[in-house]
XYZ file of C-alpha atoms in Angstrom:
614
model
C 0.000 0.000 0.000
C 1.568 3.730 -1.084
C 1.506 6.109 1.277
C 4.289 8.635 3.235
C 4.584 10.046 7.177
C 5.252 13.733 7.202
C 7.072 14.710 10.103
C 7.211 18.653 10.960
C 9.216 20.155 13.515
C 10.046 23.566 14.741
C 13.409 24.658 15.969
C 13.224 27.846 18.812
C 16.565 29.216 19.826
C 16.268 33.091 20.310
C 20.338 34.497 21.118
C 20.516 33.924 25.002
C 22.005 37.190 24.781
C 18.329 39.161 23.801
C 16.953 41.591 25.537
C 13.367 41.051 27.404
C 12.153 43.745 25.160
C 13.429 41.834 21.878
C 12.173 38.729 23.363
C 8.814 39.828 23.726
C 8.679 41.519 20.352
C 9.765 37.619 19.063
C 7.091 35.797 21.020
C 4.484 38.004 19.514
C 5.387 38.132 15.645
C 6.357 34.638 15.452
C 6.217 32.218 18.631
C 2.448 32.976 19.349
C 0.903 32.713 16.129
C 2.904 29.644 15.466
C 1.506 28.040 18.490
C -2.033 29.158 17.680
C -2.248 27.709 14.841
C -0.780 24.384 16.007
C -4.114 24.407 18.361
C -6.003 24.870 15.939
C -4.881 21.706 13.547
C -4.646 18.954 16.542
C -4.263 16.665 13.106
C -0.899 17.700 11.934
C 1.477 16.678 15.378
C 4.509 18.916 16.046
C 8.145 18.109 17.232
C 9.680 21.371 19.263
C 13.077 22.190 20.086
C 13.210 24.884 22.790
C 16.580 26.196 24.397
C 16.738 26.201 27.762
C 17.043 30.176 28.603
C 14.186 30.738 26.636
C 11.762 27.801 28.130
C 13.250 30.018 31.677
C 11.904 33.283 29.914
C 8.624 31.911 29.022
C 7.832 30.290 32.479
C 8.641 34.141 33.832
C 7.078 36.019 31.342
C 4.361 34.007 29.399
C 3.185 30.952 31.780
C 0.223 30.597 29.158
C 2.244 29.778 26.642
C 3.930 26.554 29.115
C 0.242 25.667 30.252
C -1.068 25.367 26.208
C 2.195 23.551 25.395
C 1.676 21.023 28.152
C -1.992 20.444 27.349
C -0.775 19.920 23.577
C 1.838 17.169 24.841
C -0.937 15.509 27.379
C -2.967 15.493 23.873
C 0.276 13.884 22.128
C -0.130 16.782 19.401
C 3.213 17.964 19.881
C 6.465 15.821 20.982
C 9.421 18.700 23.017
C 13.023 17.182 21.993
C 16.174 17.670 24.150
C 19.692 18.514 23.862
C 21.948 21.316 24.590
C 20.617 23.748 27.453
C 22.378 26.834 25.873
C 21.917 25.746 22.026
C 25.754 24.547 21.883
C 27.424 22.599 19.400
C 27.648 19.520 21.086
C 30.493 17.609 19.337
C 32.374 20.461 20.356
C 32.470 20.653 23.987
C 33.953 17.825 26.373
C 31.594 14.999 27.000
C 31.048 15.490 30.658
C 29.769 19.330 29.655
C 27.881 17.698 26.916
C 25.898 15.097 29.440
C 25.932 18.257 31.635
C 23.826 20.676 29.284
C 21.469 17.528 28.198
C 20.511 16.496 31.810
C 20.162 20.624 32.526
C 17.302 21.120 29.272
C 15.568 17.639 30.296
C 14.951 18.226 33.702
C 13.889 21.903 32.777
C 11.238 19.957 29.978
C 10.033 17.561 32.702
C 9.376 20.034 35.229
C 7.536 22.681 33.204
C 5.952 20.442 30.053
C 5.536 17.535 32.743
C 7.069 14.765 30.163
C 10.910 13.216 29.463
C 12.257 14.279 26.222
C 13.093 11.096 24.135
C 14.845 12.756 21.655
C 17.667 15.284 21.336
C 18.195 18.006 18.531
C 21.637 18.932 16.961
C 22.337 22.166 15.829
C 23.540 22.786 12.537
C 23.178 18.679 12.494
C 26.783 18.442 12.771
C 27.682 15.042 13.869
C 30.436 13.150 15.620
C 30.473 9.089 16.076
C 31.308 10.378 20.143
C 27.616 11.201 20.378
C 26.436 8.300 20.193
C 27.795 7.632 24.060
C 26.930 10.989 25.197
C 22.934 11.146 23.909
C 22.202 7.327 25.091
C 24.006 8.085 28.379
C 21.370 11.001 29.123
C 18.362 8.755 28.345
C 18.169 9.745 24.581
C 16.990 7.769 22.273
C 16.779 9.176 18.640
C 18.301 12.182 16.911
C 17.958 14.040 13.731
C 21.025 14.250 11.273
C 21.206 15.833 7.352
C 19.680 13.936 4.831
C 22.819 14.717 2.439
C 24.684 12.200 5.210
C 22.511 9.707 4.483
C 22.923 9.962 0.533
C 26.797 9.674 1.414
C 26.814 6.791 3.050
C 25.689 5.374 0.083
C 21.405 4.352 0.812
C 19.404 4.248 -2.056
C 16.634 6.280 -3.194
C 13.711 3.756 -2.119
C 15.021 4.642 1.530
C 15.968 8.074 1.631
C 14.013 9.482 4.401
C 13.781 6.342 6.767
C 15.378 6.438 9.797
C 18.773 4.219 10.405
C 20.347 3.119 13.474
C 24.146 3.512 14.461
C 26.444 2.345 17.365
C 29.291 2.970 19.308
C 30.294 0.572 22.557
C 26.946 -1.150 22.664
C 25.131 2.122 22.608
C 22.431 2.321 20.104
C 21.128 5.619 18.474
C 18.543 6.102 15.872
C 18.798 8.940 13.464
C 16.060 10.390 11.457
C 16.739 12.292 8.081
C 16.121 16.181 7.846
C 15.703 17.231 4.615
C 17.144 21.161 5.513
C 16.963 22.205 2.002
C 12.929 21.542 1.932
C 12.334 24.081 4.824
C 14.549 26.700 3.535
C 11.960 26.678 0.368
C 8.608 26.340 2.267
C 9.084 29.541 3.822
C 10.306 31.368 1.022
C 6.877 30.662 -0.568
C 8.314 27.940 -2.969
C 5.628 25.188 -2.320
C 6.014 23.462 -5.968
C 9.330 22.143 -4.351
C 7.253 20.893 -1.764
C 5.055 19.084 -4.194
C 7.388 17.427 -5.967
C 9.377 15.933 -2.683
C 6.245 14.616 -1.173
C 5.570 12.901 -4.728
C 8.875 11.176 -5.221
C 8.632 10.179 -1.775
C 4.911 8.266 -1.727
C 5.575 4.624 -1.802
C 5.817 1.713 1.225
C 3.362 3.304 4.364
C 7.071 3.673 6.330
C 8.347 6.034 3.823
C 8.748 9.352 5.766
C 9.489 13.188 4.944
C 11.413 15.211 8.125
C 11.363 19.256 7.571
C 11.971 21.408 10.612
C 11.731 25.023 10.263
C 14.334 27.254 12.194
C 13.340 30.200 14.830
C 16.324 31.060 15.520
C 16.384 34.503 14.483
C 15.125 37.844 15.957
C 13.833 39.086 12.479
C 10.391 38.921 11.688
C 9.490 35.875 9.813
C 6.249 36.346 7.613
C 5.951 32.747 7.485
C 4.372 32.342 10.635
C 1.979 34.796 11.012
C 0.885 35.248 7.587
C -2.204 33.039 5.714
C -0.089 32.537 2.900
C 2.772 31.597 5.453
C 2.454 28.062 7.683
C -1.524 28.383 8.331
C -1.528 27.730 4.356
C 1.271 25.419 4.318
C -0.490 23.420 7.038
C -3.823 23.176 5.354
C -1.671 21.959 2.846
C -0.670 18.335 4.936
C -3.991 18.401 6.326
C -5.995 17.676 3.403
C -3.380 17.999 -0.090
C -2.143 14.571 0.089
C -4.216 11.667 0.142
C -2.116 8.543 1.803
C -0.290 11.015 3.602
C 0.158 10.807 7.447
C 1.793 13.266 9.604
C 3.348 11.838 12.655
C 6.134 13.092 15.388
C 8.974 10.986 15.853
C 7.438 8.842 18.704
C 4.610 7.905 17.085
C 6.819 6.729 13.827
C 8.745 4.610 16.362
C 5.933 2.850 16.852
C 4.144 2.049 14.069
C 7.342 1.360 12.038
C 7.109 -2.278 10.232
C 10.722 -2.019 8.781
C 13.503 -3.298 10.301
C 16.440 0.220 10.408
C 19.236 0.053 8.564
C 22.344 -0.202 10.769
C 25.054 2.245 9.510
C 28.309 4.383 10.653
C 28.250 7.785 10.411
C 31.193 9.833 9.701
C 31.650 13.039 11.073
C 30.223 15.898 9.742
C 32.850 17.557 6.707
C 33.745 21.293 7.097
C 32.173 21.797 3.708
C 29.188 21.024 5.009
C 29.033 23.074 8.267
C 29.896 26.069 5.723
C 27.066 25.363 4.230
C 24.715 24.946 7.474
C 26.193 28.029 9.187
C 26.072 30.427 6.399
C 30.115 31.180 5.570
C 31.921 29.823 1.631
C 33.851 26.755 2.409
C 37.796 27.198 1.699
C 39.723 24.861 -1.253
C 39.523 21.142 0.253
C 36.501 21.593 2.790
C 35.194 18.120 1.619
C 38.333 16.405 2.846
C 38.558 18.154 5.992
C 36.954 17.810 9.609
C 33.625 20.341 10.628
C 36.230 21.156 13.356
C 38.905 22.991 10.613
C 36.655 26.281 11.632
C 38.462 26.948 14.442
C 42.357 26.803 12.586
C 40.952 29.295 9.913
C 39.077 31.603 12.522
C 41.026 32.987 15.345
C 38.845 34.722 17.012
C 36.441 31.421 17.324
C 39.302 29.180 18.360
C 40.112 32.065 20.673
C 36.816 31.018 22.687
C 37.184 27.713 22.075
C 40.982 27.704 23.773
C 39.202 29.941 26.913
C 36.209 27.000 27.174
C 38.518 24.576 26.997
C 40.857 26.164 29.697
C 37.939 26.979 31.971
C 36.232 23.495 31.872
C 39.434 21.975 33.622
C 39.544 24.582 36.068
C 36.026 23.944 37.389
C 36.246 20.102 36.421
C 38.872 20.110 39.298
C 37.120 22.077 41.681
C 36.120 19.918 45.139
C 33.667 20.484 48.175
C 31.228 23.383 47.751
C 28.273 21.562 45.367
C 26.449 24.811 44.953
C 29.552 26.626 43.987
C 30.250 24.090 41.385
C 26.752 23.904 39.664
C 27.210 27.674 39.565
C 30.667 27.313 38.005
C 29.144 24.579 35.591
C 26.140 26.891 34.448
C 28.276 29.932 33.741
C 30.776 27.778 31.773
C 27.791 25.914 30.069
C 26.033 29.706 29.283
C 29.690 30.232 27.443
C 29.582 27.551 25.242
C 26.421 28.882 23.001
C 26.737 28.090 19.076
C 26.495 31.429 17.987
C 29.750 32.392 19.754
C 31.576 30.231 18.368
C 30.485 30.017 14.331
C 31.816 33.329 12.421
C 28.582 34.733 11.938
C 29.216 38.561 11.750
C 27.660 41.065 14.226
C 26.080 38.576 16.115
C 28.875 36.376 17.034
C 30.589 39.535 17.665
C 27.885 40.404 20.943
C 27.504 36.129 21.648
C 31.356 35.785 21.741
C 31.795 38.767 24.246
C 28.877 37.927 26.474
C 30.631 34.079 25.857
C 33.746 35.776 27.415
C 32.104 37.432 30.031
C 30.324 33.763 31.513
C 33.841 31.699 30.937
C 35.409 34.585 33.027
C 32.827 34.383 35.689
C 33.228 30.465 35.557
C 37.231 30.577 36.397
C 36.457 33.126 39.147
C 33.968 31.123 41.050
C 36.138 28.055 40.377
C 38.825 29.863 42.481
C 38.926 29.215 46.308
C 40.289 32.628 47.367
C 41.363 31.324 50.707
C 44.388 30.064 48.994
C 44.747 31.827 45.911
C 47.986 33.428 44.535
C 48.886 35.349 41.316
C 50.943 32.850 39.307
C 52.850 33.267 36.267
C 53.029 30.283 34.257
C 53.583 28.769 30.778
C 50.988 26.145 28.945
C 49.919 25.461 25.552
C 46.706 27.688 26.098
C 45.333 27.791 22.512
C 46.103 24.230 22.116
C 48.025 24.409 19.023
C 51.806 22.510 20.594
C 53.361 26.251 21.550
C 53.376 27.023 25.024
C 52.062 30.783 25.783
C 52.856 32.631 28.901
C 49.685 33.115 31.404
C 49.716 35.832 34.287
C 46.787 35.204 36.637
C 46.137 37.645 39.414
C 43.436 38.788 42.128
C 42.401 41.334 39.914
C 43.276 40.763 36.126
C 44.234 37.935 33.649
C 47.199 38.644 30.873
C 47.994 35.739 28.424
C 51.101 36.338 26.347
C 51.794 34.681 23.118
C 55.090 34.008 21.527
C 54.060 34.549 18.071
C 54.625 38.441 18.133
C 54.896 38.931 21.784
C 51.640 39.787 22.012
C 48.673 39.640 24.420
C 46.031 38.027 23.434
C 43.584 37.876 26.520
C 43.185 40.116 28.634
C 40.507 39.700 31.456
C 39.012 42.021 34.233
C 37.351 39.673 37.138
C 35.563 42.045 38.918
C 33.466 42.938 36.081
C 34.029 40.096 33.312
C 35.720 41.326 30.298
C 37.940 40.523 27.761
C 39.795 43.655 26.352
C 41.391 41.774 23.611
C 38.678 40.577 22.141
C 38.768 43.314 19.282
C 38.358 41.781 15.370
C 40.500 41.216 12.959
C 41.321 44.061 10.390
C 42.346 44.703 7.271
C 45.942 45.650 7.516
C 48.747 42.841 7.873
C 49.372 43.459 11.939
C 46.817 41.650 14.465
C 43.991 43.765 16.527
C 46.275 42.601 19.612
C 47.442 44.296 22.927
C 51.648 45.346 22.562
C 51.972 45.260 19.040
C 55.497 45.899 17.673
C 55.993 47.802 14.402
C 58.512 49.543 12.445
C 58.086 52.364 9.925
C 60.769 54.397 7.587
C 60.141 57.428 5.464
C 59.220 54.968 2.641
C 56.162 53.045 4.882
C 56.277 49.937 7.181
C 58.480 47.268 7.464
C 60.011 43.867 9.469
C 57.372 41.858 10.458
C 58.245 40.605 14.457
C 54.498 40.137 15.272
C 54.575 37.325 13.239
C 58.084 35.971 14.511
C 58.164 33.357 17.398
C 59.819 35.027 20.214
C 62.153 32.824 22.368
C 62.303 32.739 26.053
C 64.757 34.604 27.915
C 63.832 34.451 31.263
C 60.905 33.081 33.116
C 60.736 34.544 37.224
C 57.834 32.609 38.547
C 58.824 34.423 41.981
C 59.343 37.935 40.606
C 56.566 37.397 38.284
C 58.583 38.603 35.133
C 58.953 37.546 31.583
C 61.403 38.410 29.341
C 60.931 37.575 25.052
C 63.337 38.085 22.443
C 63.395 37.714 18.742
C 65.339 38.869 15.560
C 64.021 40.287 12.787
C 65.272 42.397 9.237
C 64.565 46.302 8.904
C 64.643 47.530 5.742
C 65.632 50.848 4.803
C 67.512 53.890 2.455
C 70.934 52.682 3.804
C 70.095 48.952 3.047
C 68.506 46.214 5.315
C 70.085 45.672 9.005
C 69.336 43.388 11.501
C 67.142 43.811 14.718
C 66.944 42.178 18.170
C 63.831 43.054 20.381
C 63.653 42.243 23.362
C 60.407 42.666 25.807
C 60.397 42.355 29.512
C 56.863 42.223 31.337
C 56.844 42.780 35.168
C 53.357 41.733 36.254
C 51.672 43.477 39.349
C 48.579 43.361 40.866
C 47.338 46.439 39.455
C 49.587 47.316 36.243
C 51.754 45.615 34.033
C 55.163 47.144 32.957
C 56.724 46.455 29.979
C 60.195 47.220 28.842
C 61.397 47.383 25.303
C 64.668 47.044 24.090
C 66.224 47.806 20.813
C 69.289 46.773 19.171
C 70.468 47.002 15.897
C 73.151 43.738 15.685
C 74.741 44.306 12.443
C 75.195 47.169 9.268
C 74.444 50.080 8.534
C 72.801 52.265 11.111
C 68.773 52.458 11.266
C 66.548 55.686 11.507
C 62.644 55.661 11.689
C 59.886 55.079 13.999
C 59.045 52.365 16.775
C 55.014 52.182 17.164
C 53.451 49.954 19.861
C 49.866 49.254 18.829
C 47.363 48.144 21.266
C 43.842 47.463 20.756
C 41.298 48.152 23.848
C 37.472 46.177 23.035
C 35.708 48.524 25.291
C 31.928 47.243 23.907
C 30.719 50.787 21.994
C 32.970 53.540 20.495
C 31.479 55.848 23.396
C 31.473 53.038 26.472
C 35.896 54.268 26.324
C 37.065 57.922 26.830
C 40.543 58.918 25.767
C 42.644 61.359 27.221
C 45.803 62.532 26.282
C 47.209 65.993 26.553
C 50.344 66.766 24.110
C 51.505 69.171 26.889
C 52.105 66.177 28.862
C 53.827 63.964 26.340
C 54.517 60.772 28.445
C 50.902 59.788 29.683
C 47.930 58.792 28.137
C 44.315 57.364 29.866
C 41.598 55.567 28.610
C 38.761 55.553 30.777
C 36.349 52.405 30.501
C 32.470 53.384 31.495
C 31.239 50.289 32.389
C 33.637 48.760 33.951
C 34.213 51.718 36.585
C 38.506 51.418 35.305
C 40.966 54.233 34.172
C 44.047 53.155 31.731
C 46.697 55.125 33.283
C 49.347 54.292 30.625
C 52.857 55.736 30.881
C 56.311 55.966 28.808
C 59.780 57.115 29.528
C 61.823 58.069 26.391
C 61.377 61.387 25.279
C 58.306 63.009 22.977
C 55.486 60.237 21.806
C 52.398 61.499 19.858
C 49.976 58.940 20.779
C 47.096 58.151 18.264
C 43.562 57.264 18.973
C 41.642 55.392 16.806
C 37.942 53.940 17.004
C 38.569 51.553 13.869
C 36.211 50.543 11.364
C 35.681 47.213 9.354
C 35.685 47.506 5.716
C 33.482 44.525 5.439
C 29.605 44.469 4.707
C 29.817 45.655 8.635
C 31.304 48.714 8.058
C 31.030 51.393 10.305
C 30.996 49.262 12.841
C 32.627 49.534 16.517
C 36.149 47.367 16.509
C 38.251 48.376 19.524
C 40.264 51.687 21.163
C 43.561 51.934 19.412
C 46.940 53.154 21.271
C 49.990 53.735 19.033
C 52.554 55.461 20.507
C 55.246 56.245 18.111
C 59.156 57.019 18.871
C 61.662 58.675 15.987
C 64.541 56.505 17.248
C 68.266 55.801 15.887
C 69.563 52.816 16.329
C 73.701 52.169 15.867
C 75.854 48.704 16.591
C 76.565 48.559 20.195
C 74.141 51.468 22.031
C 70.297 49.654 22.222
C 67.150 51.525 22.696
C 65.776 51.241 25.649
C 61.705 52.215 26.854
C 59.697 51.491 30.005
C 55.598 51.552 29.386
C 53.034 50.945 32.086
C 49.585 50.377 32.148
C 48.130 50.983 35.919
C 44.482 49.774 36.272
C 42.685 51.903 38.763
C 39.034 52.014 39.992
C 36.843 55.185 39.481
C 35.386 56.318 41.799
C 31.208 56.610 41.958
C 31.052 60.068 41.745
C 33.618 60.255 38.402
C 31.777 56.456 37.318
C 28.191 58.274 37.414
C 29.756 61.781 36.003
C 30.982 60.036 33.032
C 34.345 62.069 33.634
């Protein structure tokens, strides 16, 4: 007998980050009149995703909305699926954070929808054989992958569409087929496409079609509200199709005759998460791993490198239980998707906030009974080069090799990463202690991308010393350069000495610029002072995190320059960071180095300056 199971699901994950005021502006264009007309067609079931902060919002602000999406479960007329608590992509976090975030959104389902998720979404439906372990352990039973992973693993036509089974250490997982493409077309209007899918796909009664749609996004999405939108589109599967039978994924289960196919998933290619997130996949993307992103985005492997760092830190911390669940949920609220995929100005505001909960995480995972600043050296970005971290009371510094550079820079009181700024267009990186060189003919010598070597590590004194060589070129020919940097860490400033020395030919005249980039939030949440009267010191005051930037130099006249940057990208005019370049007409000659001192002191407004905005 022909026939074909429709099943239709809906995926709601609003940015954590969103204002109650954007929230509510959300629920009423497009999360109310999706759910009214859900009511209204009890025949057509419905599988829901819902992230955890948002199922939190609506039990504060819109307890109807909980008690009508109960009664529609009692009814079986829609099925709530599990997984992440803060929309994360799973493959990417350690499994014990994984099992963490899964337990977190399925006891938050059973306690306001009153029923156990059986299923769990993936975001992006990226896909790692690890899963497998991490979804069964939690209770899960099913999951919903690409169809286009299906077609590679080679199943024919007949049974595209029918769910398949996979294992890994006894653990079995069944996998339903998504066809992502279909959705994409619904709600652009295109229902012909529609037409033509559920044709090809009529045949044996187990024959099924999967489309979820995506609310994801705070735009308005016509499709919802609209009678041309889904109340036409689910008149449509009500009575277009003859034969046809739309189920959720439970009810499938159940009624299946077929015996699954059992297959082996690869992981998901980084073609094809290019593809789901939204960016063009680089030469080779086919051949490569979904996790590739985070080599050819530095600011997302950035994050990653921080998550990473912080989950050991509270992993290891003992005793206080509520301490550690709040450790866990601010780590957890730092691993959302959207801070992690390059995504524009969104994951710009997701990776900060991102930042700002990893931060938060380390600091509660601290006992301060027993803690002391500590300068140490560990391959923090996880790419087999150690880097140089400085962790005090007050302030985080992470130095990197590659350049001498700072590449983290944290505030604990108040979370915040000031080195978070994006990348630009010019050759040098948005970092903190830039070096760069200039002659009367432009830039050049390139030590921020030369590996500096050690010179000295004083855990004690809490001092680091880098050096590296470099060419200058110039009108007397090309010479070269040693640089050396010295940082003396303190609790409330950071010192850095520079040294200079030209080790062979002719002598060198130009310009020595130190660049460092401030991410204060907004181009008006950072006032700069600097007074040319008083050429040695500089201040940048940051708003909202109550700080001054007393900065500090010793050798002779430095105009500094102040820069609020701005992308040249389709974001243009956009905020990017506080620039500081401090420039020095300097001389250098065999045998006599240059030699600089530059400090940054960190000191708290007070209320009455904070509030005066002075």
């Amino acid at each position: 007998m022909e026939g074909l199971r429709f099943l239709l699901g809906v995926i709601i994950s609003p940015p954590s980050e969103t204002s109650d005021t954007e929230l509510e502006t959300f629920y009423h264009q497009s999360l109310k009149p999706l759910l009214s007309l859900t009511f209204r067609f009890p025949d057509v079931p419905l599988t829901l995703y819902i992230s955890g902060p948002f199922l939190e919002w609506l039990e504060t602000h819109h307890t109807e909305f909980i008690t009508a999406l109960a009664e529609m479960i009692r009814r079986k007329q829609v099925e709530v699926l599990g997984g992440g608590f803060y929309s994360p992509l799973l493959p990417l976090l350690p499994p014990s954070d994984r099992i963490g975030q899964i337990e977190e959104l399925t006891t938050t389902v059973r306690r306001l929808l009153g029923r156990r998720p059986r299923g769990g979404w993936l975001h992006n439906t990226v896909w790692d054989p690890s899963l497998v372990l991490s979804l069964t352990g939690c209770g899960l039973e099913y999951t919903f992958l690409d169809e286009e992973d299906f077609v590679r693993l080679g199943v024919s036509s007949t049974k595209i569409g029918i769910p398949c089974v996979t294992e890994n250490q006894g653990r079995i997982l069944t996998c339903f087929p998504v066809k992502s493409t279909l959705a994409e077309q619904i709600m652009k209007g295109n229902l012909a496409a529609l037409d033509l899918t559920i044709r090809q796909r009529f045949g044996h009664d187990d024959s099924l079609l999967s489309v979820f749609f995506s609310l994801s996004s705070l735009q308005e999405v016509p499709f919802f509200h609209e009678a041309s939108g889904f109340e036409n589109f689910l008149n449509i599967l009500r009575s277009g199709y003859p034969g046809m039978l739309c189920v959720n994924p439970s009810s499938y289960l159940k009624r299946a005759t077929v015996m699954y196919d059992r297959v082996f998933f690869a992981s998901t290619d980084y073609a094809t998460l290019c593809r789901h997130v939204g960016i063009s996949p680089p030469a080779y993307a086919e051949r490569q791993s979904w996790k590739q992103f985070l080599t050819d985005f530095d600011d997302s492997n950035r994050l990653y490198s921080k998550m990473v760092h912080t989950h050991l830190l509270v992993s290891s911390l003992r005793g206080d239980k509520y301490k550690k669940k709040a450790a866990l949920e601010e780590l957890w609220r730092g691993q959302s998707l959207r801070a992690y995929i390059p995504d524009g100005r969104l994951a710009r505001t997701c990776r900060q906030k991102a930042f700002q909960s990893l931060i938060s995480a380390e600091v509660l995972a601290r006992d301060k009974t027993i803690f002391l600043s500590s300068l140490t050296s560990l391959d923090f970005n996880l790419d087999g080069l150690k880097e140089f971290l400085f962790q005090g009371t007050r302030y985080n510094l992470f130095i990197n090799p590659v350049g001498g550079v700072a590449f983290e820079w944290d505030w604990l009181e108040r979370p915040w990463n000031w080195a978070d700024a994006d990348h630009l267009t010019h050759r040098s990186p948005a970092k903190v202690f830039v070096d760069r060189f200039f002659h009367e003919n432009g830039e050049t010598g390139e030590f921020w991308s030369k590996e500096f070597r050690l010179v000295d590590l004083n855990r004690e004194q809490r001092l680091l010393t880098l050096a590296a060589v470099s060419t200058l070129s110039g009108p007397l020919g090309t010479v070269h350069v040693r640089i050396k940097k010295s940082f003396k860490f303190e609790e409330n400033s950071v010192e850095l000495t520079i040294e200079l020395e030209l080790l062979s030919g002719p002598e060198w005249s130009g310009w020595y610029e130190q660049d460092s980039y401030l991410y204060c939030g907004q181009a008006d949440s950072g006032l700069f002072r600097y007074d040319p009267q008083v050429p040695g010191e500089a201040q940048l005051i940051d708003l909202p995190r109550g700080l001054n930037f007393n900065w500090t130099w010793e050798a002779g006249e430095a105009p500094l320059l102040e820069i609020v940057n701005h992308t040249s990208s389709a974001l243009a005019g956009d905020y990017v960071a506080h620039r500081f370049a401090p420039r020095w007409k300097i001389n250098l000659v065999v045998g006599t180095p240059w030699i600089n001192r530059v400090t940054w002191n960190l000191l708290e407004r007070s209320g009455d300056e904070f509030f005066a905005g002075n």
